[in-house]
Amino acid sequence: MTAFTQFNIPLRELAVDPQAAAPMLGYDSDLPEDILAMVREVMDKTTDCYDIRGGYYILDGLTFDNDEHSLLVEGTNFQTGKIIFHQLKHSEQVALFVCTAGVGIEKWSKQMMTNNDPLAGFIADIMGGVVVEAAIDKIQQSLSNDMKDKGLKITNRYSPGYCGWQTAEQHKLFALLPDTLGIRLTESALMQPVKSVSGIIGIGANVQFNPYTCRLCEATHCVYRYKKVSSIR
Amino acid sequence: MNQLLEQLRICVENGKENRTSPYPPQMKNQDGANELAKQALDAGVTPGDILNLALVPAMDAVGQKFAENKIFIPQMLLSARAMSAAMIHLKPFFQSGEVKRKGVVVIGTVMGDLHDIGKNLCSMIVEGAGWEVIDLGVDVKPEQFVTALDTYPDAIVGLSALLTTTMVNMELIINSIREKYPQTKVTVGGAPLNAGFAAKIGADNYSKDPVELTGWLEKIAV
Ligand code: B12
């Protein structure tokens, strides 16, 4: 096991595009001017709310089970389901990751909700999710660059709760991750702060990265469906 | 119809909260829902008429436009905010019992789950549709729902969950409720749910969004 590679990312380094919130706010095209202005205003007011941290462990010694669609690593057997299994099965190593936007944005949102500004509260909640996604994009890009230097490629990132991998498997994932980031997992497999993501990335000479992630996913009603093209290269 | 009520309806429908609110731009420097509700009361309009002839129809129109994809959640929230600005003036009349609402909806995010934005949206829209909403918050245990029903025995219950690991707790809650209140209607919602799951756990309804939810409430309200 290598050391945990940790990132503390200042919000400005993410250069978050307010339009990234459009699908989550319910729009199927760009945000109209007035709503865009409100999103910008909320972003300006909440810059100090973020405490963005994340990182990954790289693990090797993988055993894949073709019948069970599972991956054994460090004594933990991940039942990733068929879809994710096939994306990972040529990996020589995997990176287990977590990332959080911090608890501040959640608190600010709740405060707005109770202070009679539900729209600001809603926008802040949505932006918390957008920010943590942008942060993990950055971390994944950094991993990709490091691996490229070694002549290796990475897969897309896959999370418990997606593509048939049970959300409850977060417990297995968290058992292997350090608790230095301040992310806690509840009994019901919910991460706290809520604006957090976790998952796995495959690494190897023969793995593939798919810029159009939605083709794999079975969540046909998802607001992001076909809108998401990965920025990782 | 009373001119003030008509103006109030337009303000709520367009999300004009008060005189100083900048939104919508074309209504700048005009009175908003806050001022107009007060003026209507001062002019002798009954609180019941303010609710039923201005606020509820305005939110109905908003719900309709949302269902037709003509407006989106942000505009709906601006209307909800304008609606609550008017409601502040009506609160004393609800408390005294002079104005009756359609019924009570007890809502909460189920135990083990902390997601509340979707539930909050539902609360606001349901309140806007003329219901009294008792919001129990997040991570709500079965006994908390039962206690709320002890106070509001005729209430309808709404349960929200956002993860597959927490939506299973809905069934436990429904069972606890039905043990003491077998007649209570329960509706469920949240991203990973669907109508099939709702039926399986014994819920009376699943709605994909708050507008569908108010439509269902309307149907079962007697
Ligand atoms: C944005 C998002 C995130 C963001 C923000 C999370 C948040 N919600 O705060 C981030 C990136 C942080 C995230 C993380 C994760 N997410 Co996520 N996320 C989403 C996404 C795309 C939108 C959620 C959202 O905010 N919607 C907007 C709100 C307003 O909608 P809503 O809460 O659903 O409420 C509406 C309706 O459901 C309904 N409703 C809600 N309550 C009620 C109640 C009643 C009574 C009724 C009638 C209706 C109703 O009305 C509301 C308004 O329309 C959904 C997928 C989707 N398209 O919905 C996945 C989704 C919720 N996530 C999912 C998962 C798995 C995760 C992670 C576990 C992944 C991971 N391992 O990293 C983590 C968990 C985080 C944690 N803290 O543990 C799954 C959950 C299902 C499951 N498999 O368990 C979903 C459904 C995606 C999927 N796989 O299909 N996520």
XYZ file of C-alpha atoms and ligand atoms in Angstrom:
546
model
C 0.000 0.000 0.000
C 1.355 3.432 -0.925
C 0.800 6.506 1.218
C -2.507 8.337 0.971
C -2.191 11.160 -1.543
C -4.087 14.067 -0.023
C -5.306 17.302 -1.588
C -6.576 20.464 0.082
C -8.014 22.488 -2.762
C -8.808 26.210 -2.596
C -12.166 26.907 -4.256
C -10.695 29.387 -6.776
C -8.452 26.678 -8.208
C -11.542 24.817 -9.387
C -12.817 27.739 -11.493
C -16.362 26.386 -11.168
C -18.631 27.350 -14.047
C -22.061 28.408 -12.726
C -23.624 26.907 -15.854
C -22.548 23.479 -14.574
C -25.498 23.758 -12.171
C -28.052 24.096 -14.995
C -29.171 20.441 -15.228
C -29.410 20.151 -11.443
C -31.501 23.308 -11.246
C -33.859 21.693 -13.740
C -32.813 23.375 -17.000
C -32.078 21.382 -20.102
C -30.061 24.208 -21.645
C -28.074 27.149 -20.260
C -29.408 29.096 -17.277
C -31.324 32.258 -18.186
C -29.632 35.568 -17.249
C -31.642 36.297 -14.095
C -31.120 32.842 -12.578
C -27.456 32.872 -13.624
C -27.057 36.159 -11.744
C -28.565 34.553 -8.637
C -26.227 31.572 -8.897
C -23.245 33.955 -9.176
C -24.463 35.876 -6.144
C -24.751 32.699 -4.059
C -21.284 31.605 -5.234
C -19.817 34.973 -4.169
C -21.453 34.797 -0.765
C -20.332 31.240 -0.066
C -16.652 31.277 -1.109
C -15.564 30.997 2.538
C -17.940 28.117 3.278
C -15.871 25.524 1.468
C -13.234 23.280 2.973
C -12.379 21.056 0.039
C -10.345 17.976 0.785
C -9.844 14.671 -0.869
C -7.368 12.077 -1.930
C -6.663 8.494 -2.883
C -4.797 5.359 -1.976
C -3.240 3.278 -4.719
C -3.468 -0.426 -4.019
C -2.113 -3.412 -5.917
C -2.321 -7.168 -5.535
C -5.768 -7.375 -7.129
C -7.731 -10.588 -7.627
C -10.704 -10.490 -9.981
C -13.482 -13.065 -9.833
C -15.200 -13.347 -13.191
C -18.172 -15.340 -11.909
C -18.919 -13.217 -8.857
C -18.039 -9.931 -10.583
C -15.982 -9.044 -7.564
C -12.575 -7.609 -6.814
C -10.434 -8.729 -3.894
C -7.964 -6.150 -2.628
C -6.223 -5.829 0.773
C -8.430 -8.639 2.056
C -11.619 -6.792 1.085
C -13.988 -8.298 -1.444
C -15.796 -5.585 -3.426
C -18.977 -6.807 -5.135
C -18.958 -4.113 -7.790
C -21.596 -5.660 -10.033
C -21.167 -6.559 -13.686
C -20.872 -3.140 -15.304
C -18.113 -1.772 -13.097
C -16.349 -5.148 -12.941
C -15.843 -5.175 -16.691
C -14.421 -1.655 -16.637
C -11.955 -2.551 -13.891
C -10.943 -6.117 -14.742
C -7.783 -5.241 -16.712
C -6.451 -3.009 -13.930
C -3.066 -3.676 -12.373
C -3.805 -1.307 -9.502
C -6.797 0.604 -8.182
C -7.094 4.018 -6.567
C -9.696 4.285 -3.779
C -10.819 7.879 -3.416
C -12.914 10.180 -1.254
C -13.514 13.890 -1.532
C -15.614 16.415 0.353
C -16.646 20.043 -0.092
C -16.910 20.400 3.704
C -19.828 20.961 6.006
C -19.945 24.772 5.670
C -21.944 24.910 2.447
C -24.554 22.565 3.896
C -24.914 24.794 6.958
C -25.213 27.935 4.856
C -27.882 26.302 2.722
C -29.900 25.194 5.747
C -29.644 28.664 7.233
C -31.035 30.224 4.059
C -33.834 27.679 3.972
C -34.952 28.683 7.448
C -34.247 32.398 6.897
C -36.881 32.540 4.222
C -34.592 32.493 1.210
C -35.299 29.016 -0.115
C -33.945 29.814 -3.549
C -30.508 30.810 -2.213
C -30.613 27.708 -0.003
C -31.467 25.482 -2.935
C -28.799 26.993 -5.190
C -26.167 26.617 -2.451
C -27.129 22.968 -1.960
C -26.800 22.296 -5.675
C -23.479 24.180 -5.882
C -22.091 22.060 -3.022
C -22.568 19.010 -5.222
C -21.134 20.757 -8.276
C -18.044 21.838 -6.307
C -17.273 18.392 -4.918
C -17.610 16.936 -8.425
C -15.213 19.579 -9.768
C -12.790 18.806 -6.937
C -12.764 15.077 -7.602
C -12.331 15.857 -11.329
C -9.175 17.766 -10.424
C -7.879 14.961 -8.214
C -8.615 12.396 -10.912
C -6.816 14.571 -13.474
C -3.776 14.704 -11.206
C -3.846 10.919 -10.843
C -4.154 10.582 -14.606
C -1.107 12.845 -15.143
C 1.003 10.913 -12.620
C 0.086 7.616 -14.261
C 0.749 8.943 -17.750
C 4.299 9.710 -16.642
C 4.623 6.030 -15.777
C 3.126 4.914 -19.065
C -0.165 3.865 -17.436
C -3.786 4.776 -18.060
C -6.782 5.158 -15.737
C -10.458 4.224 -15.990
C -13.392 6.477 -15.182
C -14.285 6.764 -11.528
C -16.989 4.501 -10.153
C -18.922 4.993 -6.918
C -20.923 2.722 -4.633
C -24.574 3.400 -5.438
C -24.001 3.544 -9.197
C -24.179 0.962 -11.985
C -25.305 -1.866 -9.724
C -22.631 -1.427 -7.047
C -24.550 -1.327 -3.749
C -24.357 1.867 -1.690
C -23.797 -0.282 1.424
C -20.354 -1.219 0.040
C -19.235 2.224 1.185
C -18.502 0.492 4.490
C -15.871 -1.718 2.849
C -14.371 1.267 1.079
C -14.181 3.387 4.210
C -12.569 0.572 6.174
C -9.592 0.888 3.805
C -9.419 4.699 3.786
C -7.740 6.919 6.418
C -9.942 9.163 8.556
C -7.713 12.203 8.188
C -10.190 13.999 5.942
C -12.951 14.373 8.507
C -15.479 12.387 6.460
C -17.616 10.078 8.553
C -19.759 7.222 7.354
C -23.068 6.629 9.113
C -24.506 3.177 9.723
C -26.756 3.735 6.707
C -23.671 4.299 4.480
C -24.205 8.031 4.208
C -21.138 10.239 4.191
C -21.009 13.264 6.426
C -20.521 16.028 5.281
C -23.281 15.234 2.774
C -21.406 16.968 -0.064
C -18.932 14.114 -0.449
C -18.127 11.453 -3.010
C -16.247 8.163 -2.830
C -15.254 5.377 -5.165
C -12.664 3.522 -7.175
C -10.531 4.114 -10.268
C -8.721 1.376 -12.198
C -5.085 1.825 -13.261
C -3.083 -0.130 -15.840
C -1.570 -0.313 -19.274
C -4.681 -1.940 -20.730
C -7.574 -0.069 -19.127
C -9.865 2.324 -20.944
C -11.273 5.729 -20.201
C -14.703 6.516 -21.610
C -15.504 10.238 -21.919
C -19.226 9.462 -22.244
C -19.913 7.909 -18.840
C -23.688 7.807 -19.182
C -23.634 5.042 -21.781
C -22.756 2.592 -19.033
C -25.236 3.734 -16.450
C -28.759 2.350 -16.099
C -30.213 5.438 -14.411
C -32.316 6.442 -17.396
C -34.161 9.235 -15.579
C -31.054 10.964 -14.229
C -30.929 14.731 -14.774
C -27.319 14.400 -15.929
C -28.107 11.756 -18.523
C -25.990 12.312 -21.663
C -25.121 15.821 -20.462
C -21.960 14.727 -18.784
C -18.833 14.499 -20.854
C -15.784 13.958 -18.699
C -13.141 16.668 -18.668
C -10.416 14.225 -17.628
C -7.793 13.526 -20.283
C -62.831 40.214 -8.384
C -61.138 42.477 -5.906
C -58.301 44.393 -7.582
C -55.936 43.805 -4.663
C -56.507 40.051 -4.752
C -55.821 39.986 -8.463
C -52.574 41.935 -7.993
C -51.597 39.651 -5.141
C -52.225 36.580 -7.273
C -50.021 38.004 -10.031
C -47.232 38.802 -7.538
C -47.192 35.289 -6.114
C -47.398 33.687 -9.533
C -44.415 35.740 -10.688
C -42.425 35.496 -7.473
C -42.609 39.152 -6.449
C -41.995 39.026 -2.716
C -42.012 42.655 -1.606
C -41.441 46.168 -2.872
C -37.653 46.037 -2.547
C -37.135 42.616 -4.111
C -35.405 42.949 -7.497
C -37.159 39.945 -9.004
C -38.846 39.825 -11.471
C -37.126 42.773 -13.150
C -40.277 43.941 -14.947
C -42.041 44.438 -11.575
C -39.297 46.550 -10.033
C -40.419 49.194 -7.503
C -43.945 47.833 -7.350
C -45.669 46.489 -4.268
C -45.142 42.784 -3.717
C -47.015 39.959 -2.002
C -46.054 41.218 1.444
C -47.520 44.717 0.976
C -50.563 43.609 -1.013
C -51.648 40.968 1.521
C -51.538 43.578 4.257
C -53.436 46.106 2.120
C -56.094 43.516 1.340
C -56.609 42.725 5.029
C -56.741 46.436 5.861
C -59.318 46.908 3.112
C -61.521 44.293 4.776
C -60.898 41.304 2.502
C -61.290 38.143 4.580
C -58.169 36.063 5.218
C -59.996 33.073 3.745
C -60.495 34.954 0.473
C -56.844 35.998 0.411
C -55.827 32.367 0.768
C -58.368 30.764 -1.532
C -58.856 33.422 -4.210
C -55.296 34.711 -4.560
C -52.581 32.545 -3.016
C -53.808 29.039 -3.785
C -54.780 29.828 -7.408
C -51.395 31.508 -7.918
C -49.529 28.436 -6.680
C -51.822 26.213 -8.766
C -50.799 28.147 -11.856
C -47.138 27.859 -10.848
C -47.503 24.090 -10.432
C -49.194 23.835 -13.806
C -46.407 25.766 -15.546
C -43.813 23.557 -13.815
C -45.595 20.418 -14.993
C -45.549 21.812 -18.549
C -41.798 22.604 -18.325
C -42.477 26.301 -18.780
C -40.806 27.205 -15.496
C -38.263 25.398 -13.326
C -37.574 24.865 -9.626
C -35.917 28.287 -9.086
C -39.004 30.183 -10.268
C -41.203 27.884 -8.237
C -39.154 28.766 -5.154
C -39.468 32.491 -5.830
C -43.226 32.041 -5.910
C -43.109 29.994 -2.714
C -41.131 32.790 -1.088
C -43.651 35.409 -2.215
C -46.422 33.159 -0.938
C -44.851 32.926 2.528
C -44.423 36.710 2.616
C -48.195 36.969 2.250
C -48.844 34.090 4.643
C -47.103 35.904 7.494
C -50.103 38.240 7.619
C -52.496 35.282 7.672
C -50.748 33.324 10.457
C -52.837 34.815 13.322
C -56.037 33.746 11.532
C -54.774 30.179 11.118
C -53.944 30.104 14.814
C -57.354 31.443 15.867
C -59.018 28.889 13.596
C -60.739 31.587 11.519
C -59.155 30.247 8.339
C -59.118 26.538 7.606
C -56.599 24.827 5.387
C -57.160 21.700 3.296
C -55.615 19.420 5.892
C -52.361 18.539 7.583
C -49.345 16.876 5.964
C -46.636 15.509 8.260
C -43.401 15.222 6.304
C -39.877 14.047 7.086
C -36.684 12.477 5.753
C -36.514 8.932 7.090
C -34.124 7.732 9.763
C -30.565 7.194 8.616
C -30.893 9.859 5.918
C -29.879 13.516 6.117
C -30.894 14.801 2.679
C -33.438 17.538 3.034
C -33.460 19.774 -0.004
C -36.019 17.688 -1.915
C -38.209 17.307 1.154
C -38.017 21.062 1.792
C -39.144 21.786 -1.759
C -42.113 19.478 -1.247
C -43.004 21.161 2.074
C -43.018 24.598 0.500
C -45.091 23.647 -2.502
C -47.591 21.652 -0.442
C -47.962 24.567 1.954
C -48.437 26.822 -1.047
C -51.231 24.568 -2.239
C -53.147 25.347 0.961
C -52.096 22.576 3.354
C -50.678 22.881 6.831
C -47.257 21.227 6.817
C -45.607 19.779 9.908
C -41.972 19.241 8.929
C -40.229 16.806 11.266
C -36.801 17.398 9.663
C -34.233 14.736 8.793
C -33.275 11.362 10.309
C -36.832 10.961 11.603
C -37.549 7.804 13.622
C -40.818 5.812 13.349
C -41.972 6.898 16.811
C -41.614 10.576 15.853
C -44.120 10.090 13.038
C -46.469 8.269 15.425
C -46.176 11.074 18.001
C -46.986 13.647 15.324
C -50.073 11.614 14.404
C -51.126 11.605 18.077
C -51.397 15.387 17.709
C -52.771 15.372 14.134
C -54.632 12.061 13.792
C -56.099 12.970 10.390
C -52.787 13.990 8.866
C -51.351 12.531 5.672
C -47.733 11.416 5.987
C -44.966 12.111 3.454
C -41.650 10.246 3.605
C -38.466 11.210 1.772
C -35.223 9.234 1.186
C -32.311 9.716 -1.192
C -30.283 6.537 -0.854
C -31.156 2.900 -1.462
C -29.710 2.152 1.993
C -32.193 4.481 3.699
C -35.299 4.014 1.559
C -35.696 0.561 3.116
C -36.433 2.326 6.431
C -39.637 3.642 4.884
C -41.233 0.246 5.286
C -40.411 0.146 9.010
C -41.938 3.582 9.441
C -45.077 2.689 7.520
C -45.505 -0.459 9.645
C -45.123 1.502 12.886
C -47.638 4.085 11.728
C -50.194 1.495 10.607
C -49.946 -0.393 13.892
C -51.562 2.535 15.680
C -53.178 4.404 12.778
C -54.196 1.830 10.153
C -56.164 4.427 8.140
C -53.334 6.923 7.709
C -52.399 7.628 4.110
C -48.671 7.597 3.403
C -46.919 8.988 0.338
C -43.249 8.524 -0.484
C -40.654 10.171 -2.728
C -36.941 10.702 -3.433
C -34.469 10.027 -6.241
C -34.004 6.235 -5.990
C -37.725 5.437 -5.511
C -40.418 4.433 -7.957
C -44.080 3.475 -7.880
C -43.274 -0.238 -7.746
C -41.166 0.162 -4.631
C -43.855 2.336 -3.032
C -46.488 -0.335 -3.632
C -44.228 -3.059 -2.292
C -43.667 -1.329 1.052
C -47.368 -0.541 1.465
C -47.286 3.185 0.688
C -50.447 4.689 -0.794
C -48.596 6.798 -3.317
C -45.306 7.716 -4.970
C -44.817 11.102 -6.621
C -41.771 12.107 -8.583
C -41.990 15.785 -7.663
C -43.955 18.187 -5.440
C -46.411 19.115 -8.169
C -47.427 15.490 -8.694
C -47.653 15.261 -4.922
C -50.108 18.158 -4.592
C -52.154 16.612 -7.405
C -52.438 13.378 -5.429
C -53.255 15.231 -2.184
C -56.018 17.088 -4.022
C -57.507 13.776 -5.142
C -57.631 12.198 -1.699
C -58.724 15.317 0.188
C -62.411 15.081 1.007
C -26.365 15.943 -6.943
C -26.180 14.521 -6.480
C -25.142 14.279 -5.578
C -24.272 15.390 -4.997
C -25.010 16.099 -3.861
C -25.712 15.171 -2.940
C -26.930 15.780 -2.296
N -28.086 15.343 -2.675
O -26.811 16.672 -1.514
C -23.016 14.595 -4.550
C -22.022 14.690 -5.696
C -22.313 15.057 -3.281
C -23.577 13.178 -4.431
C -22.966 12.174 -3.702
C -23.456 10.878 -3.619
N -24.461 10.352 -4.289
Co -25.640 11.376 -5.347
N -26.847 12.241 -6.584
C -27.013 13.477 -6.942
C -28.156 13.587 -7.979
C -27.539 13.752 -9.361
C -29.164 14.690 -7.685
C -29.667 14.791 -6.242
C -30.356 16.124 -5.970
O -29.879 16.956 -5.201
N -31.469 16.398 -6.645
C -32.258 17.631 -6.489
C -33.316 17.458 -5.407
C -34.197 18.671 -5.303
O -34.096 16.346 -5.781
P -34.584 15.224 -4.769
O -33.886 15.319 -3.471
O -34.558 13.914 -5.473
O -36.097 15.619 -4.505
C -37.071 15.669 -5.527
C -37.855 14.366 -5.725
O -37.105 13.217 -5.400
C -39.098 14.542 -4.920
N -39.105 14.160 -3.503
C -38.115 14.222 -2.586
N -38.587 13.894 -1.371
C -39.891 13.606 -1.502
C -40.839 13.203 -0.566
C -42.144 12.966 -0.976
C -43.148 12.546 0.029
C -42.478 13.078 -2.361
C -43.824 12.732 -2.813
C -41.535 13.505 -3.292
C -40.240 13.762 -2.869
O -39.337 15.929 -5.011
C -38.105 16.670 -5.054
C -38.209 17.864 -5.934
O -38.524 17.539 -7.273
C -28.859 12.185 -7.798
C -29.451 11.580 -9.056
C -30.698 12.276 -9.520
N -30.744 12.568 -10.754
O -31.587 12.544 -8.731
C -27.725 11.303 -7.242
C -28.087 10.196 -6.273
C -29.046 10.711 -5.228
N -26.769 9.876 -5.583
C -26.598 8.668 -5.406
C -25.431 8.152 -4.774
C -25.262 6.658 -4.762
C -24.457 8.995 -4.212
C -23.211 8.543 -3.418
C -23.452 7.418 -2.418
C -22.104 8.159 -4.428
C -20.753 7.988 -3.805
N -20.436 6.809 -3.333
O -19.974 8.908 -3.775
C -22.822 9.865 -2.719
C -23.482 9.929 -1.347
C -23.176 11.187 -0.625
C -23.220 10.982 0.850
N -23.216 12.045 1.577
O -23.216 9.880 1.339
C -27.759 7.804 -5.868
C -28.637 7.357 -4.678
C -29.316 6.025 -4.859
C -28.459 4.916 -4.337
N -27.949 4.087 -5.232
O -28.270 4.790 -3.156
C -28.486 8.775 -6.859
C -30.001 8.595 -6.956
C -27.842 8.565 -8.234
C -28.038 7.160 -8.806
N -27.102 6.262 -8.645
O -29.013 6.879 -9.396
N -24.739 13.044 -5.117
